[in-house]
CSV table of C-alpha atoms in Angstrom, one decimal:
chain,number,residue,atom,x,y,z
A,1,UNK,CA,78.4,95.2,108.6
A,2,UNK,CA,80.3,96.6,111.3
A,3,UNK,CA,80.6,100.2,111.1
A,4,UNK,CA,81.5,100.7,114.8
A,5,UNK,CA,85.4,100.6,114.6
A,6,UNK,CA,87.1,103.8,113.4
A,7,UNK,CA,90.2,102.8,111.4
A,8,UNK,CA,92.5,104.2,108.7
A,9,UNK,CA,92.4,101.9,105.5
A,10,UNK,CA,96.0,101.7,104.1
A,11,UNK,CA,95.7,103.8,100.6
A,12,UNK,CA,96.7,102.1,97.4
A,13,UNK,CA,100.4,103.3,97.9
A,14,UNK,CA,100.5,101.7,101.3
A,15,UNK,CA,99.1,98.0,100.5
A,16,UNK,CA,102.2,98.2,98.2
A,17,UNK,CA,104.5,99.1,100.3
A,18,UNK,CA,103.3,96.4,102.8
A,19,UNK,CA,103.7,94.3,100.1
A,20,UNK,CA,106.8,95.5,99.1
A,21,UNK,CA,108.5,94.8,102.7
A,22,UNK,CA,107.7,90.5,102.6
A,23,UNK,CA,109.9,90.2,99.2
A,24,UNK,CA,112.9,88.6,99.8
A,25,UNK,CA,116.1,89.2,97.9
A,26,UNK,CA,116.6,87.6,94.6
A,27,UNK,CA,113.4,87.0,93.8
A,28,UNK,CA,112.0,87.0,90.1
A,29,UNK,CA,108.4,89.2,90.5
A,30,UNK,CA,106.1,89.8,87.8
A,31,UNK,CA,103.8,92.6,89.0
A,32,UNK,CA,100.0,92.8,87.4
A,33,UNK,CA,98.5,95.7,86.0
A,34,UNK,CA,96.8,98.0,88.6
A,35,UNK,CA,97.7,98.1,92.5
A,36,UNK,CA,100.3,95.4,91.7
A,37,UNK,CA,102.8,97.6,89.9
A,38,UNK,CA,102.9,100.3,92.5
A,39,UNK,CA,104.9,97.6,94.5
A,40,UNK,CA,108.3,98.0,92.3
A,41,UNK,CA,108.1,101.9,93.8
A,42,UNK,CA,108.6,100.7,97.0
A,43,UNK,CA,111.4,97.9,97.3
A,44,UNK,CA,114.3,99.9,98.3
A,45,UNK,CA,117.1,100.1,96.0
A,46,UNK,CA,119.7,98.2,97.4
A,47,UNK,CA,117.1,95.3,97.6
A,48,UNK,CA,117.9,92.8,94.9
A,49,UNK,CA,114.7,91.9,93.5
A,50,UNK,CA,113.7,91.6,89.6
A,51,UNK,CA,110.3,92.6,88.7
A,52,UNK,CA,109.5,91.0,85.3
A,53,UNK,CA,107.0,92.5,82.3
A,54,UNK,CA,104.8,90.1,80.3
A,55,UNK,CA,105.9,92.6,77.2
A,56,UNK,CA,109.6,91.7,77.3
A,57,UNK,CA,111.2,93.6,79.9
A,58,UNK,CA,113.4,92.1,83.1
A,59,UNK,CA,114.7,94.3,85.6
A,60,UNK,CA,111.9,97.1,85.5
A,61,UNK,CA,112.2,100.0,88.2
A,62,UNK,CA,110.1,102.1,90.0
A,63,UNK,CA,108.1,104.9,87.9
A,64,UNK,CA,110.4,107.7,86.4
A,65,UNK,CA,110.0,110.9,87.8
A,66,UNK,CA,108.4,113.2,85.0
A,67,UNK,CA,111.4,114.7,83.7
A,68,UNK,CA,113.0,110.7,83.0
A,69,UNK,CA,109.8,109.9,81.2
A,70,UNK,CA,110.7,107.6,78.3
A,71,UNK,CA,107.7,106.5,76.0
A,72,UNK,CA,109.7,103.9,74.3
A,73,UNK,CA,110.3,102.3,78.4
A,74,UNK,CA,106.8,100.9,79.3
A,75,UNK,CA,105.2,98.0,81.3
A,76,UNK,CA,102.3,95.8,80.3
A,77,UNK,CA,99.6,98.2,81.4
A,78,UNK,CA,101.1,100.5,79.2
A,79,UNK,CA,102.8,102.8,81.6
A,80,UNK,CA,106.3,104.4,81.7
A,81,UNK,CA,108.7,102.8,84.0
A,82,UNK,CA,112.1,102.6,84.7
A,83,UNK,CA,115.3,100.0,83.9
A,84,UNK,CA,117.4,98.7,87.1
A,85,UNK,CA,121.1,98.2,86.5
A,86,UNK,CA,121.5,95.3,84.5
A,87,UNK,CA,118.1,95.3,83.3
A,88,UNK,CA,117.4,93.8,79.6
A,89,UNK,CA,114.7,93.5,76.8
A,90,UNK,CA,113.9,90.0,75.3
A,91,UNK,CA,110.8,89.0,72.9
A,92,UNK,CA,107.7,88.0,73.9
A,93,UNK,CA,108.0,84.8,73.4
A,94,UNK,CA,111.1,84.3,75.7
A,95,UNK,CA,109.4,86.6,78.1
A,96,UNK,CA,106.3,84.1,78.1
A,97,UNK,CA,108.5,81.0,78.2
A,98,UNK,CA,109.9,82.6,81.4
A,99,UNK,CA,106.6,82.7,82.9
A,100,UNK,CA,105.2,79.6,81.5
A,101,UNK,CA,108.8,77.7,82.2
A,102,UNK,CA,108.3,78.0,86.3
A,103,UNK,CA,111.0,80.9,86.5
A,104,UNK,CA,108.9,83.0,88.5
A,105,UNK,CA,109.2,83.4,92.7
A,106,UNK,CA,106.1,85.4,92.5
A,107,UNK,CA,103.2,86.8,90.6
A,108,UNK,CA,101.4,89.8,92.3
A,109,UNK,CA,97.9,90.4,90.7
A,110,UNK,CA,95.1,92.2,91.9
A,111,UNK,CA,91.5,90.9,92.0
A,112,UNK,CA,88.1,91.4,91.8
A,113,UNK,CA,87.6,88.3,94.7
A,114,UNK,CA,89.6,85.7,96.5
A,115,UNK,CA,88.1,82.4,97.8
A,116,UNK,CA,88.9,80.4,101.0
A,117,UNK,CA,90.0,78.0,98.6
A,118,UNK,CA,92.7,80.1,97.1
A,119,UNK,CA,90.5,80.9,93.4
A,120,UNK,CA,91.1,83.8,92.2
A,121,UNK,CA,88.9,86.2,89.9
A,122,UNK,CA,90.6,89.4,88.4
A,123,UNK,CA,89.4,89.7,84.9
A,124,UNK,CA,85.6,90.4,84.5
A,125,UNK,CA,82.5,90.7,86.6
A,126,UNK,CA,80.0,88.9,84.9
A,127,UNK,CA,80.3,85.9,82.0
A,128,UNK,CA,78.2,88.5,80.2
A,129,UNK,CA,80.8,91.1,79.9
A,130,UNK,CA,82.4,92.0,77.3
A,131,UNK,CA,86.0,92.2,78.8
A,132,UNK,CA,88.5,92.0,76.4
A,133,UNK,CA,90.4,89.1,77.7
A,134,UNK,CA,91.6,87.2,80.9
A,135,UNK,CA,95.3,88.5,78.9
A,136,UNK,CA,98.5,86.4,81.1
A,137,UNK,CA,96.7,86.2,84.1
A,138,UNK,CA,95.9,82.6,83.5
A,139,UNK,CA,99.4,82.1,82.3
A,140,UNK,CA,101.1,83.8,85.4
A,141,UNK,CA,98.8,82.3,87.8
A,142,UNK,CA,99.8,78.5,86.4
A,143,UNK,CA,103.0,79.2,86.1
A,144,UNK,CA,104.5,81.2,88.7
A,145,UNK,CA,105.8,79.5,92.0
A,146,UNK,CA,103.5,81.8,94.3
A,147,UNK,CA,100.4,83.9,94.0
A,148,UNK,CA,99.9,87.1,96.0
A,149,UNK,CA,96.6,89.3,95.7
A,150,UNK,CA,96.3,92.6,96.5
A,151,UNK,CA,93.3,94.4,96.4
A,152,UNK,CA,90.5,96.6,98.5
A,153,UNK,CA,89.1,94.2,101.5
A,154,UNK,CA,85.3,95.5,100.2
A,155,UNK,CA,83.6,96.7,97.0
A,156,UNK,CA,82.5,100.3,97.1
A,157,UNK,CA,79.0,99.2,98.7
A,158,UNK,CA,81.0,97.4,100.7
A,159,UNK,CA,80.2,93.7,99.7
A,160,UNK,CA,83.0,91.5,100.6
A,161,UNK,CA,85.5,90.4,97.7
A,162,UNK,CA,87.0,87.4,100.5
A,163,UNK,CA,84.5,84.8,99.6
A,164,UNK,CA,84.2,81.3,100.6
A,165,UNK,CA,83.6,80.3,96.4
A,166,UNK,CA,84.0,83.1,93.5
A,167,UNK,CA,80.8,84.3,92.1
A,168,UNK,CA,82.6,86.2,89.2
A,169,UNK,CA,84.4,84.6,86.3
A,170,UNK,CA,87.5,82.8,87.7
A,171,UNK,CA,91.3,83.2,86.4
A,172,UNK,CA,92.3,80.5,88.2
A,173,UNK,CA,91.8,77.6,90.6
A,174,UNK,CA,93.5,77.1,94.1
A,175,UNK,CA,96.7,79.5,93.3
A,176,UNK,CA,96.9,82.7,95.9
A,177,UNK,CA,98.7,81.8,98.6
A,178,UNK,CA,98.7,85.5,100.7
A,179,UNK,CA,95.7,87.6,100.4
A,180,UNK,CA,97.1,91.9,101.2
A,181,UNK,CA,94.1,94.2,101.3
A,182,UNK,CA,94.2,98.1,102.6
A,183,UNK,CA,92.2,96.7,105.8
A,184,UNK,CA,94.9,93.1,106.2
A,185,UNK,CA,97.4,90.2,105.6
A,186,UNK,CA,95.7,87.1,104.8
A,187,UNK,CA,97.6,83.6,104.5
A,188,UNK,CA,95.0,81.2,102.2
A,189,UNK,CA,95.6,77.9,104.0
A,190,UNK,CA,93.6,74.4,103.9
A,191,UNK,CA,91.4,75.6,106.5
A,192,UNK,CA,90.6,78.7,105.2
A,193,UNK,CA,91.9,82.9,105.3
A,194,UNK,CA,94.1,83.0,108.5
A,195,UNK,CA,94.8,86.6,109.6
A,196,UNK,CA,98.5,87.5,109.8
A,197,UNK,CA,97.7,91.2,110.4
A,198,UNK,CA,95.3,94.1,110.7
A,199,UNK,CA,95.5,97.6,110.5
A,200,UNK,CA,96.0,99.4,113.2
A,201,UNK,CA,92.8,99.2,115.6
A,202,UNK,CA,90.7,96.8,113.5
A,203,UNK,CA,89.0,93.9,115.5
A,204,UNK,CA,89.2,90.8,114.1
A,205,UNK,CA,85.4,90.8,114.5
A,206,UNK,CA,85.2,93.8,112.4
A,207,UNK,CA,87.3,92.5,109.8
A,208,UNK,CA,85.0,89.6,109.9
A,209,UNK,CA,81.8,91.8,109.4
A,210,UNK,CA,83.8,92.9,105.9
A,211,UNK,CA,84.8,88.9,105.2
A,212,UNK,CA,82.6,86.7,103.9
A,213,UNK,CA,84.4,83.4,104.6
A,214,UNK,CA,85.4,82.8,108.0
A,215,UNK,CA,88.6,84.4,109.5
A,216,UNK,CA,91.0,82.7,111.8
A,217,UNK,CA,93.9,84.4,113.5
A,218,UNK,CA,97.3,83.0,112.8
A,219,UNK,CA,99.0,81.2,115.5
């Protein structure tokens, strides 16, 4: 690998806010647990977009600050968040038909790999593991209109988690469309991972010695 290039990775706070900036007004967003819910912190607030919680609630906010903590007001992962004006609780089961129905612009999930092909794994590491369940993954990743990872370009020891196919488990087949990792921008086309950006003084042949399907720069 390619250690030669001295770069800054974005942190987790800034693959979210890169994130954050391509969401266009109006859009419907479920967010997944991890990385993906930082991104309702950074969509400013005169931004219409409603971010949408596999537990029932539509129109969630960025995280409270300490003191506007509210135990009863959390997301799917379990954390607090916060309501947007005209925000509103429904049931599960309307919140799943929602998802399932086609209602969603976007899903946002973080993953553990992302093929060439667009397959996605994000739930466990080994058919062996005892993980307690893919959960609405493979329910957001049917349903919704569009599939955006976000996730580290490499593993700690720096293996590659853009694959040409999935080694771990998969969620789902042929769904993420944009690939955003702390070292890029991916779009997932027919030919492959095209490269829409880099971080600031990454090589596109240094991003390739942390890839391990073959890059191509977008026109």
């Amino acid at each position: 690998m390619d250690t030669a290039v001295d770069v800054t990775p974005l942190d987790r706070h800034g693959m979210a806010r890169r994130l954050a900036a391509d969401i266009p007004e109006g859009w419907v967003v479920n967010l997944g647990i991890g990385i993906p819910t930082l991104v309702s912190d950074h969509v400013p607030p005169e931004r219409e977009v409603i971010f949408q919680s596999e537990n029932g609630v539509i129109g969630v906010g960025p995280a409270p600050a300490a003191e506007d903590e509210d135990p009863w007001l959390i997301n799917a992962g379990k954390q607090m968040v916060t309501l947007r004006p005209g925000g509103s609780f429904v049931s599960q089961s309307d919140s799943f038909a929602l998802i399932r129905g086609g209602h969603l612009d976007l899903c946002v999930l973080g993953a553990f790999e992302v093929a060439e092909n667009g397959d996605i794994a994000n739930w466990a590491v080994s058919s062996n593991e005892k993980a307690p369940a893919v959960g609405g993954a493979m329910d957001l990743a049917a349903g919704a209109k569009r599939l955006w990872a976000i996730m580290e370009h490499t593993t700690k020891d720096g293996r590659p988690r853009l694959v040409r196919r999935c080694t771990y488990p998969l969620t789902a087949l042929g769904v993420v469309s944009r690939v955003y990792t702390n070292l890029a921008v991916l779009d997932v086309r027919p030919e492959g991972f095209t490269v829409r950006e880099m971080v600031p003084g990454l090589t596109l042949e240094a991003l390739q010695a942390r890839t391990g399907a073959k890059l191509r720069l977008a026109a």
